[in-house]
Short mmCIF file of C-alpha atoms and ligand atoms in Angstrom, two decimals:
data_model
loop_
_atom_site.label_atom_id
_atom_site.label_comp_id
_atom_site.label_asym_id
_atom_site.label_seq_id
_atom_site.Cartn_x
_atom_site.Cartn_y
_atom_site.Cartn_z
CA UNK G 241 22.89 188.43 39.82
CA UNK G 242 25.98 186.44 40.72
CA UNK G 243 28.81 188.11 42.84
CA UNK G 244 32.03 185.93 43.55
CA UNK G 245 35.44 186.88 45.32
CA UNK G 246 38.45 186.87 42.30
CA UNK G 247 40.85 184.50 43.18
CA UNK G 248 44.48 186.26 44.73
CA UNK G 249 47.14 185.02 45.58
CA UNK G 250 48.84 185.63 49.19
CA UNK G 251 44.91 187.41 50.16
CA UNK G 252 42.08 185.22 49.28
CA UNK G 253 42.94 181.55 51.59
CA UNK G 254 40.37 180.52 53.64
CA UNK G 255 40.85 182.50 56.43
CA UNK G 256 39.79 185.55 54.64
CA UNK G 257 37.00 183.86 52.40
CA UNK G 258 35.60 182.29 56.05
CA UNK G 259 35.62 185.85 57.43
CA UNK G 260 34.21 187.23 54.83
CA UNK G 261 31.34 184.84 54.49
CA UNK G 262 30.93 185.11 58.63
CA UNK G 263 30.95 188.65 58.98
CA UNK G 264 29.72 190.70 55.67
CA UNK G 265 28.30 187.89 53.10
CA UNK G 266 27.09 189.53 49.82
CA UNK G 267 29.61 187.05 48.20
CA UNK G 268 27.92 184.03 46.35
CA UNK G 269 31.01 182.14 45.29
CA UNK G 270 34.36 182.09 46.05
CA UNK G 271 37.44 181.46 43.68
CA UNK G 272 40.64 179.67 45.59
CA UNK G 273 43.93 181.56 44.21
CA UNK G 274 45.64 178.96 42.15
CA UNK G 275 46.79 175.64 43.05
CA UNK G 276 49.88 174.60 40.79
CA UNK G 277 52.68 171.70 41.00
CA UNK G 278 56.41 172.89 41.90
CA UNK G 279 59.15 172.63 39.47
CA UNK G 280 60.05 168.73 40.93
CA UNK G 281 56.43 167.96 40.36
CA UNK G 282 55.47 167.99 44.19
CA UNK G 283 52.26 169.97 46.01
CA UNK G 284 52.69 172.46 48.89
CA UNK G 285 50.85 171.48 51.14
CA UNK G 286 49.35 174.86 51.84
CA UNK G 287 47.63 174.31 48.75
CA UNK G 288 46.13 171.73 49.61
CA UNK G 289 45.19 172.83 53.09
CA UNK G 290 43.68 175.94 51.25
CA UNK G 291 40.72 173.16 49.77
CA UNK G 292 39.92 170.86 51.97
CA UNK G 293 36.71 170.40 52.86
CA UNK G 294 37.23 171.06 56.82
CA UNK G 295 38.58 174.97 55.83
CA UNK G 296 35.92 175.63 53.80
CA UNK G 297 32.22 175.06 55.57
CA UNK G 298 28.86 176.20 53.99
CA UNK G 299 30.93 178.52 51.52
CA UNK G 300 30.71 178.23 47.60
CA UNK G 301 33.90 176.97 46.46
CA UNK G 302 35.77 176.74 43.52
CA UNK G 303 38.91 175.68 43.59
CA UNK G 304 41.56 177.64 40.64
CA UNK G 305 44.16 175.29 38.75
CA UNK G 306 47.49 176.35 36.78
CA UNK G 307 47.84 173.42 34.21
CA UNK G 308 48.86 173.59 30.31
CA UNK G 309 48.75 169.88 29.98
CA UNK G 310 45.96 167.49 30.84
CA UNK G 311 48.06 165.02 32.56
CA UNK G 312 48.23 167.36 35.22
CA UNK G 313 45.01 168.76 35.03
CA UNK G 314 43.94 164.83 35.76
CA UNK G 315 46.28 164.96 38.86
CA UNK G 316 44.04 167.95 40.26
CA UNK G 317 41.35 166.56 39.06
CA UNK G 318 41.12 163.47 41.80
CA UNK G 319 42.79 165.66 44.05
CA UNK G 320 39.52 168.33 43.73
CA UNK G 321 36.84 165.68 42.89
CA UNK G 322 37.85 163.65 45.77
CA UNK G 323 37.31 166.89 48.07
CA UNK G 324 33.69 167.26 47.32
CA UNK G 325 33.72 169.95 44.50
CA UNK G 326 31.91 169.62 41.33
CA UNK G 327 33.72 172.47 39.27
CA UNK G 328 37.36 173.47 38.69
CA UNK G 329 38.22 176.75 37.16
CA UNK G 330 41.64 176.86 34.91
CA UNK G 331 43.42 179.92 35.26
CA UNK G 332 44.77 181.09 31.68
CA UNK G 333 45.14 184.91 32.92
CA UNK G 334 48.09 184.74 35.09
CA UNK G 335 50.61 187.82 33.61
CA UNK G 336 54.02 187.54 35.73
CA UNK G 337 56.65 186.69 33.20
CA UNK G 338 57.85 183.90 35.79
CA UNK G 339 54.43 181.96 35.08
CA UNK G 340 53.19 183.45 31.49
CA UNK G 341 57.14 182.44 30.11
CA UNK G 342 56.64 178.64 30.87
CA UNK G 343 53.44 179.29 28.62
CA UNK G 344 50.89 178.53 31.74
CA UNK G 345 48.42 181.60 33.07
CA UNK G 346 47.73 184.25 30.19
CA UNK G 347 51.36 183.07 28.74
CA UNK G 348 49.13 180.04 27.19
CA UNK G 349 46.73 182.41 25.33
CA UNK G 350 49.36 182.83 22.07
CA UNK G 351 49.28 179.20 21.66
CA UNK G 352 45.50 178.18 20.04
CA UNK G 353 46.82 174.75 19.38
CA UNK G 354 47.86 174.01 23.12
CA UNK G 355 44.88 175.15 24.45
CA UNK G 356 42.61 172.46 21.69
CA UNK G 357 45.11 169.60 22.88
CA UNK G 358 44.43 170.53 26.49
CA UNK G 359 40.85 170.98 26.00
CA UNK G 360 40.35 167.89 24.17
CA UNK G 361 41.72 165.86 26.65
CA UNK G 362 39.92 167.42 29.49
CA UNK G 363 36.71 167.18 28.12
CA UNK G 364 36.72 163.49 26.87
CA UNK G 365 36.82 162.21 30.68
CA UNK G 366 36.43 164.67 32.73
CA UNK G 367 34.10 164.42 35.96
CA UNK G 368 33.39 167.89 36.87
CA UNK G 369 32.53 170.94 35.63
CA UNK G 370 35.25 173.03 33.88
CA UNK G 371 35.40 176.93 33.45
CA UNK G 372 38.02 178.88 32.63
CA UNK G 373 39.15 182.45 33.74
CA UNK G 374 41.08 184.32 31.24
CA UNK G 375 42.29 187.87 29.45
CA UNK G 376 42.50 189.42 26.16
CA UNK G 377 45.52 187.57 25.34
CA UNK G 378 49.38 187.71 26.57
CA UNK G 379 51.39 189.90 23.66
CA UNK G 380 47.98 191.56 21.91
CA UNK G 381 44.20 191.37 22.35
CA UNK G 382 44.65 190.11 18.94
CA UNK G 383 45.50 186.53 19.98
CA UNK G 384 41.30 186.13 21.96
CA UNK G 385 39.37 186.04 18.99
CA UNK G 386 41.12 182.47 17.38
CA UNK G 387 41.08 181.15 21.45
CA UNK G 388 36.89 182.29 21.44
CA UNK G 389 36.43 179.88 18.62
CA UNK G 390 38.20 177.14 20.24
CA UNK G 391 36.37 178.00 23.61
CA UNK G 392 32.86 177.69 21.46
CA UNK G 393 33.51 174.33 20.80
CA UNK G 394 33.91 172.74 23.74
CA UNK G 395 31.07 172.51 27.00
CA UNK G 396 32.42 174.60 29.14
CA UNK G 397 30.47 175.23 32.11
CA UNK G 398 31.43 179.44 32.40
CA UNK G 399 34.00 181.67 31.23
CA UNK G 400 35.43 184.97 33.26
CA UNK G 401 36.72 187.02 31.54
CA UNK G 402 39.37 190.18 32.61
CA UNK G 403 39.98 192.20 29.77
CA UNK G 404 43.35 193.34 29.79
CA UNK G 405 46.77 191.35 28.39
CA UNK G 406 48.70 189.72 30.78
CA UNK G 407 51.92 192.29 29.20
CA UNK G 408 49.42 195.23 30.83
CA UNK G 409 49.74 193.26 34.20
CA UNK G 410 47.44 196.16 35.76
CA UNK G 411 47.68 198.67 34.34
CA UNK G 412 45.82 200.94 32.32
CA UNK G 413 41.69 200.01 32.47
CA UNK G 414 39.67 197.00 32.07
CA UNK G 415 38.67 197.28 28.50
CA UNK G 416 35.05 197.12 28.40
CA UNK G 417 34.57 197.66 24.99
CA UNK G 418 36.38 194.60 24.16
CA UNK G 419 34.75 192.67 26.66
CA UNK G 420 31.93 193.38 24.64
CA UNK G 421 32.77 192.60 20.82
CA UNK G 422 33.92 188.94 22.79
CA UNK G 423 30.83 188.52 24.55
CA UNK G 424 29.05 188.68 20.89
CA UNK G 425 31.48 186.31 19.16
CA UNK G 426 31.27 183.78 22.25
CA UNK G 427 28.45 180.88 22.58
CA UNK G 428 29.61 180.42 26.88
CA UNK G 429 28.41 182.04 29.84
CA UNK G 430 30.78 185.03 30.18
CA UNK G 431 31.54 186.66 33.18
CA UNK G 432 32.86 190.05 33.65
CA UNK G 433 35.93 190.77 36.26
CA UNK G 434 38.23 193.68 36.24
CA UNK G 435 38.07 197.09 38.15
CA UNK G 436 35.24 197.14 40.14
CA UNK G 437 36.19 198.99 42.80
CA UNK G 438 32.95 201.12 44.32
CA UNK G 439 29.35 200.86 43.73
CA UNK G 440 28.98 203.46 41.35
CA UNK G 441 31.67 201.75 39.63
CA UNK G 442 29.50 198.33 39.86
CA UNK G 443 26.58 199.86 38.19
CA UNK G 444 28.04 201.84 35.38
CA UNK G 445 29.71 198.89 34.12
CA UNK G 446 26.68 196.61 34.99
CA UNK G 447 24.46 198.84 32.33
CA UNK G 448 27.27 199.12 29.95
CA UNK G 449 27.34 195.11 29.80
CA UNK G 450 23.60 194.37 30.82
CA UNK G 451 23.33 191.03 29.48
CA UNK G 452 26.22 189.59 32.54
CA UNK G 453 24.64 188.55 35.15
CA UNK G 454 28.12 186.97 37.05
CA UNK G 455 30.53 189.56 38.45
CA UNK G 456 33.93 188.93 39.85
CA UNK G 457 35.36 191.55 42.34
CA UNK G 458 39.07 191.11 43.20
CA UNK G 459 40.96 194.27 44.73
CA UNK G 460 37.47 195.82 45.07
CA UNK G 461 36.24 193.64 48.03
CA UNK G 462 39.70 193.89 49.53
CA UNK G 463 39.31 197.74 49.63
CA UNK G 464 36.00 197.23 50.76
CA UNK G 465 34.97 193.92 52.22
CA UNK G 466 31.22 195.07 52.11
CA UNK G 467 31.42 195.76 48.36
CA UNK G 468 29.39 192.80 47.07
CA UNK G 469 26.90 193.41 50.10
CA UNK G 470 25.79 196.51 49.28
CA UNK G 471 25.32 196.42 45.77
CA UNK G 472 22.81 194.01 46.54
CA UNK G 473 21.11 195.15 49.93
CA UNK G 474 22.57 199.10 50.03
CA UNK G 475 24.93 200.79 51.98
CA UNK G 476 25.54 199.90 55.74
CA UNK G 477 26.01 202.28 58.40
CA UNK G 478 29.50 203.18 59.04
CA UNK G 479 29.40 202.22 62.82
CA UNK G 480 27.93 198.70 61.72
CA UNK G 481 30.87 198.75 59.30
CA UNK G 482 33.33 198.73 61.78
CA UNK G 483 32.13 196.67 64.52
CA UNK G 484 32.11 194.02 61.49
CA UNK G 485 35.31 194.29 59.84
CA UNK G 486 37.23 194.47 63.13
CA UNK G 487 35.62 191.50 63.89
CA UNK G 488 36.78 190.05 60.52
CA UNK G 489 40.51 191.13 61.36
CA UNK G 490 40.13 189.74 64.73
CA UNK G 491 39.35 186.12 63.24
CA UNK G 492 42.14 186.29 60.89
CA UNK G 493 44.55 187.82 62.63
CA UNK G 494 43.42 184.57 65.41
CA UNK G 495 44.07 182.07 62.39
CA UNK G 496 47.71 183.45 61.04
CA UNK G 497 49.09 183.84 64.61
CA UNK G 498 48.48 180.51 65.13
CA UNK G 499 49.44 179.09 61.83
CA UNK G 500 52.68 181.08 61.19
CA UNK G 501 55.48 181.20 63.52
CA UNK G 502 57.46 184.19 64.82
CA UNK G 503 56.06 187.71 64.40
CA UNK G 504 57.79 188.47 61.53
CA UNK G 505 55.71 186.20 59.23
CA UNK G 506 52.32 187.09 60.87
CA UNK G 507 53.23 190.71 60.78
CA UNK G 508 54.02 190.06 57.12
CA UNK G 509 50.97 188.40 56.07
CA UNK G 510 48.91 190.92 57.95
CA UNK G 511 50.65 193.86 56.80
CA UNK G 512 49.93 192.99 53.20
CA UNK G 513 45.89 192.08 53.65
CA UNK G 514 46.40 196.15 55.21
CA UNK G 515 47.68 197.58 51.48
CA UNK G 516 43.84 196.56 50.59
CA UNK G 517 42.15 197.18 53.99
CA UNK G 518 43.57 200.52 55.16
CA UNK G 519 41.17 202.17 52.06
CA UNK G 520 38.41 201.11 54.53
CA UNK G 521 39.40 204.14 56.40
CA UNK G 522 39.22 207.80 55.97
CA UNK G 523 42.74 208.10 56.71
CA UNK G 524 43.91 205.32 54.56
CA UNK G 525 47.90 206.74 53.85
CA UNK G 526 47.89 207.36 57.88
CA UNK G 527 46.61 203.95 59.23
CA UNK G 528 48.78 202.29 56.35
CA UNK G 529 51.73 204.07 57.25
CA UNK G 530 51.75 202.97 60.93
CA UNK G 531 50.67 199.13 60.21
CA UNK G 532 53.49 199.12 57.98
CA UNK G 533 56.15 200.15 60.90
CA UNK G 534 55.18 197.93 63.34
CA UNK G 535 57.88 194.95 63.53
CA UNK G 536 55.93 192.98 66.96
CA UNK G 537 53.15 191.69 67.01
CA UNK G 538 51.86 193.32 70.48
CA UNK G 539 52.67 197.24 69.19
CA UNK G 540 50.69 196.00 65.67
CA UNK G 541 48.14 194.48 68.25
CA UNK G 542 48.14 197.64 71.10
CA UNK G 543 47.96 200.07 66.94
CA UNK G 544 44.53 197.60 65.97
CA UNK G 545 42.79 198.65 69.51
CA UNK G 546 44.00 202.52 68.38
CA UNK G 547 42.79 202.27 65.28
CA UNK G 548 39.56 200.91 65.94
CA UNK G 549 38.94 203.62 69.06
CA UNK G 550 40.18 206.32 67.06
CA UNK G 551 40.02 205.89 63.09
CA UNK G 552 36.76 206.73 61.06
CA UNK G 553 35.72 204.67 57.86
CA UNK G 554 35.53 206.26 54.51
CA UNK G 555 32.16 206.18 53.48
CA UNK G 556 31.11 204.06 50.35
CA UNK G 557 30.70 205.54 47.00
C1 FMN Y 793 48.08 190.03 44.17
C2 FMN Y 793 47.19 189.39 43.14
C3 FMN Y 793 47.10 187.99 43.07
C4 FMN Y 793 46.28 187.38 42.11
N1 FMN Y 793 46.19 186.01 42.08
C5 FMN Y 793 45.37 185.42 41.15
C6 FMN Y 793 45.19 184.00 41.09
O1 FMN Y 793 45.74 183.22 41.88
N2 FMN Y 793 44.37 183.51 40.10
C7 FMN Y 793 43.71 184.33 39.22
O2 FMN Y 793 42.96 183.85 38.37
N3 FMN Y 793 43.86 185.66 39.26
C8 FMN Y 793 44.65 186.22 40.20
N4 FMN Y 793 44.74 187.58 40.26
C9 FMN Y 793 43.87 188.39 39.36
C10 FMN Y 793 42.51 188.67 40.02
O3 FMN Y 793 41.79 187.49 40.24
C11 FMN Y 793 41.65 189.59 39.14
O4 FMN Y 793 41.50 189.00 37.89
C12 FMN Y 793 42.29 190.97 38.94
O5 FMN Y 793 42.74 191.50 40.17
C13 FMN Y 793 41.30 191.94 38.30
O6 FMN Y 793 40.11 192.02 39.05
P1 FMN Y 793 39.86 193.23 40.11
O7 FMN Y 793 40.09 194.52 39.36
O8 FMN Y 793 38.45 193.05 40.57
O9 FMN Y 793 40.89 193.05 41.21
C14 FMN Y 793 45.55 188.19 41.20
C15 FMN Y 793 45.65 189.59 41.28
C16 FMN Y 793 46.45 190.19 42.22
C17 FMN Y 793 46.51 191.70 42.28
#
């Protein structure tokens, strides 16, 4: 059984997928967030930074494109190939409107014939291995089945599926039920990601869909960074727990004080990876709360020393 961290945006850069791996392990592969070209056709460079080879050692990784043409999906391509990797994963699952309207993410899912083109002309020179990470569609879980048959006839190396629409965004459930009619009418590896959240969680929808064997966790392993470790090896002691993920904060909060300059944008960075983190903790609203107020970075560091003396973790379900 495969376990790999979901690719997201703003959370899952190498700092966190190196602490992760350093710390808790459990996690087989790891997805970058999405690497895309800006408007003028130029690359931040903290996409780049995010793959190269020096910010990623003795981790699985596969780095996530946003393309909907192969010209540049061929730009990536060298970029990717000429890192070391041997796979790149295209990201048609992306909901905001800001992405899905310029018919890129899930946006390119109502559009069978764009997705052939681009398919075509992946597959008749590519060098690596291609899967693909998508959902049910972008207007209406109608619009998978007609993609499915285009996905069946090309080699595709895996597909991960999330079965909601990119209109949903996140709400409502995963739909497993769906995930299963597609897993009959598809020929690919298929991959199940969406809403796996706790171990009991983990194996009801494991037996529901027992012919997966690859599961992608997302907001799970932020709430719980030891998710993917103990559904394979069982459930750590909570003292263990926290030695371990303070140790995991430690090293990232190391890398973004260093990176980012003034303590507003370290504070902000580190105040989001907290939305996911502070469910670690029994007191989740309370620890949240105070992260949220601090506005220096010694009161957020003098509230980490508190929390760790003081706070207990919830225990895992
Ligand atoms: C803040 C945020 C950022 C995300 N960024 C990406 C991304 O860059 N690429 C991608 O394929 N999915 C992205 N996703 C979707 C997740 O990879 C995943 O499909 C989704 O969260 C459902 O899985 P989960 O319930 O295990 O979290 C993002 C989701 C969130 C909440």
């Amino acid at each position: 059984m495969v376990i790999s961290l979901a690719p997201l945006q703003g959370y899952t850069e190498f700092p966190l997928r190196n602490a992760l791996h350093k710390y808790i392990g459990g996690i087989d592969t790891y997805y970058t967030p999405y690497l895309k070209f800006e408007n003028d056709g130029s690359l931040r460079q903290k996409f780049v930074r995010d793959i190269l080879p020096e910010n990623n050692q003795n981790i699985n990784v596969i780095p996530q494109i946003l393309v909907n043409n192969s010209i540049d999906f061929f730009k990536f391509h060298d970029l990717i190939k000429n890192n070391g990797y041997t796979e790149i994963n295209l990201n048609f699952g992306c909901p905001y409107p800001m992405v899905a309207n310029k018919q890129l993410g899930s946006g390119i899912l109502p559009f069978p014939e764009t997705i052939d083109r681009l398919l075509h002309e992946i597959f008749e020179k590519t060098q690596l291995k291609v899967s693909i990470k998508f959902r049910s569609g972008y207007q209406s879980p109608e619009e998978i089945v007609p993609i499915i048959s285009i996905f069946n006839n090309y080699p595709i190396h895996e597909l991960i599926y999330h079965p909601r629409i990119g209109k949903q965004l996140y709400k409502g459930n995963a739909d497993i039920e769906t995930f299963k009619t597609i897993s009959t009418l598809s020929n690919q590896k298929l991959a199940y990601n969406g809403d796996i959240n706790t171990i009991e969680n983990y194996q009801v929808i494991s037996k529901n869909i027992s012919s997966n064997n690859h599961f992608m966790i997302g907001r799970g392993l932020l709430m719980n960074p030891f998710l993917a470790y103990e559904i394979k090896n069982g459930i750590l002691e909570l003292g263990a727990k926290k030695e371990k993920f303070f140790q995991l904060h430690s090293d990232i909060f190391e890398h973004y004080s260093n990176a980012l300059s003034g303590d507003a944008h370290v504070l902000n960075k580190l105040i989001h990876l907290w939305e996911y983190f502070s469910h670690l903790f029994e007191n989740q609203h309370k620890v949240y709360k105070q992260i949220k107020k601090c506005k220096k970075l010694s009161n957020y560091k003098f509230l980490i020393k508190e929390i760790s003396n003081n706070e207990s973790l919830a225990s895992s379900k």
